[in-house]
Amino acid sequence: MAHIPDGILSAPVLIAGGIVAAGGVALELRRLDDRMIPRTAILAAALFAGSLIAVPVGPSSVHLLLAGLMGIMLGPATFLAVLVALLLQALLFGFGGLTTLGVNTVNIALPGVLFGMALGPVIRSTTRPSVRMAASALVGALAVLGTGGLVALSLWLSSTDYTPVASVVIATYLPLALGEAFVTAAIVAFLARVQPDALRPVAP
């Protein structure tokens, strides 16, 4: 699960995650367009609600992350959306933790931002629906696998005793990657037909 609870990660990992998350959020707050605020809030709410539905996979469980979709639609503002959603979940339901808020934000948001920025231009510029869906599915899947890798890395850097757990975590993200690929491609295909501007991180 992407929500790492308190008391597991080492102090250096927590500090590094907090610094990266704070930097990403601060950078975006300085350049956030007023017209992007509703979109950011809607996607934060979608992550908040989607994360409450956990599907058991082996010894762990997974839930929709929507990081790839947010990376396409929000760009770096994904950090802000993820932070808000995780903070509310930690405060209201005890999911994750407050000390791990920075690490969890980075683990979910960073892959979505990177892959969304890398393939976003193709998704927005192509005139071929099949190419758009394939690129969107790839962003969704890679964002999930990136999150799984970062969660495993966070555990391993905190203690090598977590190596077996880290391996299991990566395995549980494989079926989620397929699901996210389908969801991301379907939503992007729909938005491309009815509201193409929604796929641009900066509102026109």
mmCIF file of C-alpha atoms in Angstrom:
data_model
loop_
_atom_site.group_PDB
_atom_site.id
_atom_site.type_symbol
_atom_site.label_atom_id
_atom_site.label_comp_id
_atom_site.label_asym_id
_atom_site.label_seq_id
_atom_site.Cartn_x
_atom_site.Cartn_y
_atom_site.Cartn_z
ATOM 1 C CA MET A 1 0.000 0.000 0.000
ATOM 2 C CA ALA A 2 1.239 3.499 -0.782
ATOM 3 C CA HIS A 3 0.315 4.809 2.670
ATOM 4 C CA ILE A 4 3.385 4.050 4.782
ATOM 5 C CA PRO A 5 2.412 4.481 8.460
ATOM 6 C CA ASP A 6 4.346 6.264 11.177
ATOM 7 C CA GLY A 7 7.153 4.491 13.004
ATOM 8 C CA ILE A 8 8.541 2.478 10.096
ATOM 9 C CA LEU A 9 10.838 4.748 8.108
ATOM 10 C CA SER A 10 14.190 6.059 9.272
ATOM 11 C CA ALA A 11 14.747 9.727 10.060
ATOM 12 C CA PRO A 12 16.921 10.426 6.968
ATOM 13 C CA VAL A 13 14.255 8.995 4.666
ATOM 14 C CA LEU A 14 11.533 10.995 6.412
ATOM 15 C CA ILE A 15 13.552 14.209 6.201
ATOM 16 C CA ALA A 16 14.460 13.705 2.547
ATOM 17 C CA GLY A 17 10.859 12.947 1.632
ATOM 18 C CA GLY A 18 9.629 15.972 3.548
ATOM 19 C CA ILE A 19 12.101 18.276 1.808
ATOM 20 C CA VAL A 20 11.234 17.040 -1.684
ATOM 21 C CA ALA A 21 7.488 17.207 -1.012
ATOM 22 C CA ALA A 22 7.726 20.689 0.496
ATOM 23 C CA GLY A 23 9.792 21.868 -2.454
ATOM 24 C CA GLY A 24 7.310 20.486 -4.975
ATOM 25 C CA VAL A 25 4.319 22.010 -3.195
ATOM 26 C CA ALA A 26 6.007 25.385 -2.618
ATOM 27 C CA LEU A 27 7.112 25.626 -6.242
ATOM 28 C CA GLU A 28 3.616 24.916 -7.484
ATOM 29 C CA LEU A 29 1.912 27.294 -5.042
ATOM 30 C CA ARG A 30 3.990 30.129 -6.492
ATOM 31 C CA ARG A 31 2.838 29.418 -10.030
ATOM 32 C CA LEU A 32 -0.615 27.900 -9.516
ATOM 33 C CA ASP A 33 -3.117 29.520 -11.847
ATOM 34 C CA ASP A 34 -6.385 30.446 -10.139
ATOM 35 C CA ARG A 35 -8.248 28.597 -12.850
ATOM 36 C CA MET A 36 -6.368 25.400 -11.990
ATOM 37 C CA ILE A 37 -7.522 25.373 -8.363
ATOM 38 C CA PRO A 38 -10.918 23.707 -9.025
ATOM 39 C CA ARG A 39 -9.285 21.000 -11.151
ATOM 40 C CA THR A 40 -6.655 20.360 -8.501
ATOM 41 C CA ALA A 41 -9.349 20.151 -5.816
ATOM 42 C CA ILE A 42 -11.473 17.732 -7.868
ATOM 43 C CA LEU A 43 -8.558 15.375 -8.485
ATOM 44 C CA ALA A 44 -7.516 15.568 -4.833
ATOM 45 C CA ALA A 45 -11.066 14.576 -3.909
ATOM 46 C CA ALA A 46 -10.956 11.717 -6.442
ATOM 47 C CA LEU A 47 -7.733 10.406 -4.902
ATOM 48 C CA PHE A 48 -9.190 10.809 -1.408
ATOM 49 C CA ALA A 49 -12.298 8.806 -2.298
ATOM 50 C CA GLY A 50 -10.555 6.239 -4.485
ATOM 51 C CA SER A 51 -7.959 5.464 -1.846
ATOM 52 C CA LEU A 52 -10.684 4.478 0.603
ATOM 53 C CA ILE A 53 -11.550 1.450 -1.548
ATOM 54 C CA ALA A 54 -8.759 -1.043 -0.969
ATOM 55 C CA VAL A 55 -8.586 -4.357 -2.834
ATOM 56 C CA PRO A 56 -6.691 -7.179 -1.072
ATOM 57 C CA VAL A 57 -3.759 -8.507 -3.104
ATOM 58 C CA GLY A 58 -1.805 -11.232 -1.363
ATOM 59 C CA PRO A 59 -0.607 -10.066 2.064
ATOM 60 C CA SER A 60 -1.179 -6.419 1.159
ATOM 61 C CA SER A 61 -3.869 -4.326 -0.520
ATOM 62 C CA VAL A 62 -3.982 -1.798 -3.334
ATOM 63 C CA HIS A 63 -6.213 1.073 -4.372
ATOM 64 C CA LEU A 64 -6.451 3.537 -7.225
ATOM 65 C CA LEU A 65 -3.728 6.179 -7.142
ATOM 66 C CA LEU A 66 -4.666 8.244 -10.228
ATOM 67 C CA ALA A 67 -1.138 9.667 -10.202
ATOM 68 C CA GLY A 68 -0.685 9.223 -13.939
ATOM 69 C CA LEU A 69 -3.971 10.982 -14.672
ATOM 70 C CA MET A 70 -3.042 13.823 -12.320
ATOM 71 C CA GLY A 71 0.380 14.093 -13.908
ATOM 72 C CA ILE A 72 -1.253 14.560 -17.312
ATOM 73 C CA MET A 73 -3.916 17.022 -16.148
ATOM 74 C CA LEU A 74 -2.068 18.909 -13.401
ATOM 75 C CA GLY A 75 1.650 18.576 -14.026
ATOM 76 C CA PRO A 76 3.634 19.601 -10.913
ATOM 77 C CA ALA A 77 0.374 20.590 -9.155
ATOM 78 C CA THR A 78 -0.003 16.850 -8.572
ATOM 79 C CA PHE A 79 2.165 17.323 -5.470
ATOM 80 C CA LEU A 80 -0.414 19.686 -4.007
ATOM 81 C CA ALA A 81 -3.394 17.478 -4.836
ATOM 82 C CA VAL A 82 -1.739 14.383 -3.366
ATOM 83 C CA LEU A 83 -0.619 16.214 -0.219
ATOM 84 C CA VAL A 84 -4.130 17.486 0.510
ATOM 85 C CA ALA A 85 -5.726 14.083 -0.076
ATOM 86 C CA LEU A 86 -3.189 12.228 2.088
ATOM 87 C CA LEU A 87 -3.369 14.804 4.865
ATOM 88 C CA LEU A 88 -7.150 14.492 5.082
ATOM 89 C CA GLN A 89 -6.937 10.705 5.044
ATOM 90 C CA ALA A 90 -4.361 10.705 7.830
ATOM 91 C CA LEU A 91 -6.392 13.093 9.979
ATOM 92 C CA LEU A 92 -9.847 11.635 9.351
ATOM 93 C CA PHE A 93 -9.173 7.914 8.969
ATOM 94 C CA GLY A 94 -5.665 7.319 10.250
ATOM 95 C CA PHE A 95 -4.401 6.125 6.861
ATOM 96 C CA GLY A 96 -0.658 6.519 6.506
ATOM 97 C CA GLY A 97 0.800 8.934 9.009
ATOM 98 C CA LEU A 98 1.754 12.529 9.641
ATOM 99 C CA THR A 99 5.498 11.974 9.915
ATOM 100 C CA THR A 100 5.430 10.005 6.660
ATOM 101 C CA LEU A 101 3.233 12.539 4.855
ATOM 102 C CA GLY A 102 6.148 13.945 2.875
ATOM 103 C CA VAL A 103 7.482 10.544 1.805
ATOM 104 C CA ASN A 104 4.018 9.278 0.863
ATOM 105 C CA THR A 105 3.357 12.428 -1.153
ATOM 106 C CA VAL A 106 6.594 12.049 -3.090
ATOM 107 C CA ASN A 107 6.087 8.321 -3.652
ATOM 108 C CA ILE A 108 2.684 8.892 -5.249
ATOM 109 C CA ALA A 109 3.100 12.274 -6.936
ATOM 110 C CA LEU A 110 6.631 12.177 -8.358
ATOM 111 C CA PRO A 111 6.162 9.268 -10.826
ATOM 112 C CA GLY A 112 2.898 10.768 -12.051
ATOM 113 C CA VAL A 113 4.506 14.159 -12.631
ATOM 114 C CA LEU A 114 7.541 12.732 -14.419
ATOM 115 C CA PHE A 115 5.682 10.364 -16.728
ATOM 116 C CA GLY A 116 2.850 12.836 -17.257
ATOM 117 C CA MET A 117 5.296 15.507 -18.361
ATOM 118 C CA ALA A 118 7.217 13.054 -20.545
ATOM 119 C CA LEU A 119 4.226 11.682 -22.465
ATOM 120 C CA GLY A 120 1.753 14.525 -21.963
ATOM 121 C CA PRO A 121 2.796 16.366 -25.149
ATOM 122 C CA VAL A 122 2.128 13.228 -27.204
ATOM 123 C CA ILE A 123 -1.264 12.739 -25.557
ATOM 124 C CA ARG A 124 -2.296 16.332 -26.214
ATOM 125 C CA SER A 125 -0.919 16.728 -29.729
ATOM 126 C CA THR A 126 -1.747 13.444 -31.443
ATOM 127 C CA THR A 127 -4.786 13.225 -33.674
ATOM 128 C CA ARG A 128 -4.906 9.437 -33.419
ATOM 129 C CA PRO A 129 -7.150 8.162 -30.587
ATOM 130 C CA SER A 130 -5.294 4.847 -30.458
ATOM 131 C CA VAL A 131 -1.955 6.596 -29.856
ATOM 132 C CA ARG A 132 -3.523 8.815 -27.195
ATOM 133 C CA MET A 133 -5.023 5.849 -25.370
ATOM 134 C CA ALA A 134 -1.794 3.858 -25.552
ATOM 135 C CA ALA A 135 0.284 6.761 -24.224
ATOM 136 C CA SER A 136 -2.258 7.436 -21.474
ATOM 137 C CA ALA A 137 -2.318 3.789 -20.451
ATOM 138 C CA LEU A 138 1.477 3.788 -20.350
ATOM 139 C CA VAL A 139 1.519 6.855 -18.096
ATOM 140 C CA GLY A 140 -1.000 5.249 -15.748
ATOM 141 C CA ALA A 141 0.879 1.975 -15.528
ATOM 142 C CA LEU A 142 4.355 3.490 -15.200
ATOM 143 C CA ALA A 143 3.188 5.914 -12.510
ATOM 144 C CA VAL A 144 1.910 3.009 -10.410
ATOM 145 C CA LEU A 145 5.063 0.966 -10.926
ATOM 146 C CA GLY A 146 7.100 4.050 -10.053
ATOM 147 C CA THR A 147 5.161 4.445 -6.829
ATOM 148 C CA GLY A 148 5.685 0.788 -5.982
ATOM 149 C CA GLY A 149 9.392 1.164 -6.613
ATOM 150 C CA LEU A 150 9.642 4.272 -4.451
ATOM 151 C CA VAL A 151 7.698 2.644 -1.610
ATOM 152 C CA ALA A 152 10.021 -0.350 -1.752
ATOM 153 C CA LEU A 153 13.051 1.955 -1.902
ATOM 154 C CA SER A 154 11.810 3.935 1.107
ATOM 155 C CA LEU A 155 11.491 0.740 3.124
ATOM 156 C CA TRP A 156 14.858 -0.645 1.996
ATOM 157 C CA LEU A 157 16.703 2.613 2.722
ATOM 158 C CA SER A 158 15.195 2.666 6.201
ATOM 159 C CA SER A 159 16.322 -0.877 7.014
ATOM 160 C CA THR A 160 17.591 -3.821 5.000
ATOM 161 C CA ASP A 161 15.320 -5.947 7.210
ATOM 162 C CA TYR A 162 12.468 -4.669 5.055
ATOM 163 C CA THR A 163 13.934 -6.205 1.876
ATOM 164 C CA PRO A 164 11.457 -9.139 1.770
ATOM 165 C CA VAL A 165 8.566 -6.750 2.405
ATOM 166 C CA ALA A 166 9.812 -4.402 -0.318
ATOM 167 C CA SER A 167 9.819 -7.271 -2.815
ATOM 168 C CA VAL A 168 6.230 -8.178 -1.930
ATOM 169 C CA VAL A 169 5.167 -4.546 -2.231
ATOM 170 C CA ILE A 170 6.479 -4.318 -5.793
ATOM 171 C CA ALA A 171 4.650 -7.533 -6.740
ATOM 172 C CA THR A 172 1.317 -6.262 -5.406
ATOM 173 C CA TYR A 173 1.545 -3.178 -7.625
ATOM 174 C CA LEU A 174 1.637 -5.195 -10.861
ATOM 175 C CA PRO A 175 -2.132 -5.876 -11.086
ATOM 176 C CA LEU A 176 -2.839 -2.295 -9.984
ATOM 177 C CA ALA A 177 -0.698 -1.013 -12.849
ATOM 178 C CA LEU A 178 -2.954 -2.800 -15.327
ATOM 179 C CA GLY A 179 -6.070 -1.379 -13.705
ATOM 180 C CA GLU A 180 -4.656 2.137 -13.627
ATOM 181 C CA ALA A 181 -3.653 1.847 -17.277
ATOM 182 C CA PHE A 182 -7.248 1.085 -18.241
ATOM 183 C CA VAL A 183 -8.761 3.794 -16.013
ATOM 184 C CA THR A 184 -6.309 6.472 -17.156
ATOM 185 C CA ALA A 185 -6.765 5.655 -20.842
ATOM 186 C CA ALA A 186 -10.575 5.646 -20.527
ATOM 187 C CA ILE A 187 -10.719 8.990 -18.721
ATOM 188 C CA VAL A 188 -8.243 10.669 -21.060
ATOM 189 C CA ALA A 189 -10.117 9.375 -24.117
ATOM 190 C CA PHE A 190 -13.367 10.774 -22.730
ATOM 191 C CA LEU A 191 -11.858 14.163 -21.880
ATOM 192 C CA ALA A 192 -10.205 14.389 -25.286
ATOM 193 C CA ARG A 193 -13.659 14.189 -26.846
ATOM 194 C CA VAL A 194 -15.631 16.482 -24.537
ATOM 195 C CA GLN A 195 -13.069 18.831 -22.952
ATOM 196 C CA PRO A 196 -9.576 18.692 -24.512
ATOM 197 C CA ASP A 197 -8.364 21.700 -22.504
ATOM 198 C CA ALA A 198 -8.723 19.603 -19.332
ATOM 199 C CA LEU A 199 -5.666 17.648 -20.467
ATOM 200 C CA ARG A 200 -3.476 20.743 -20.323
ATOM 201 C CA PRO A 201 -1.762 21.376 -16.959
ATOM 202 C CA VAL A 202 -2.105 25.135 -17.404
ATOM 203 C CA ALA A 203 -5.599 26.360 -18.108
ATOM 204 C CA PRO A 204 -5.836 28.543 -21.224
#
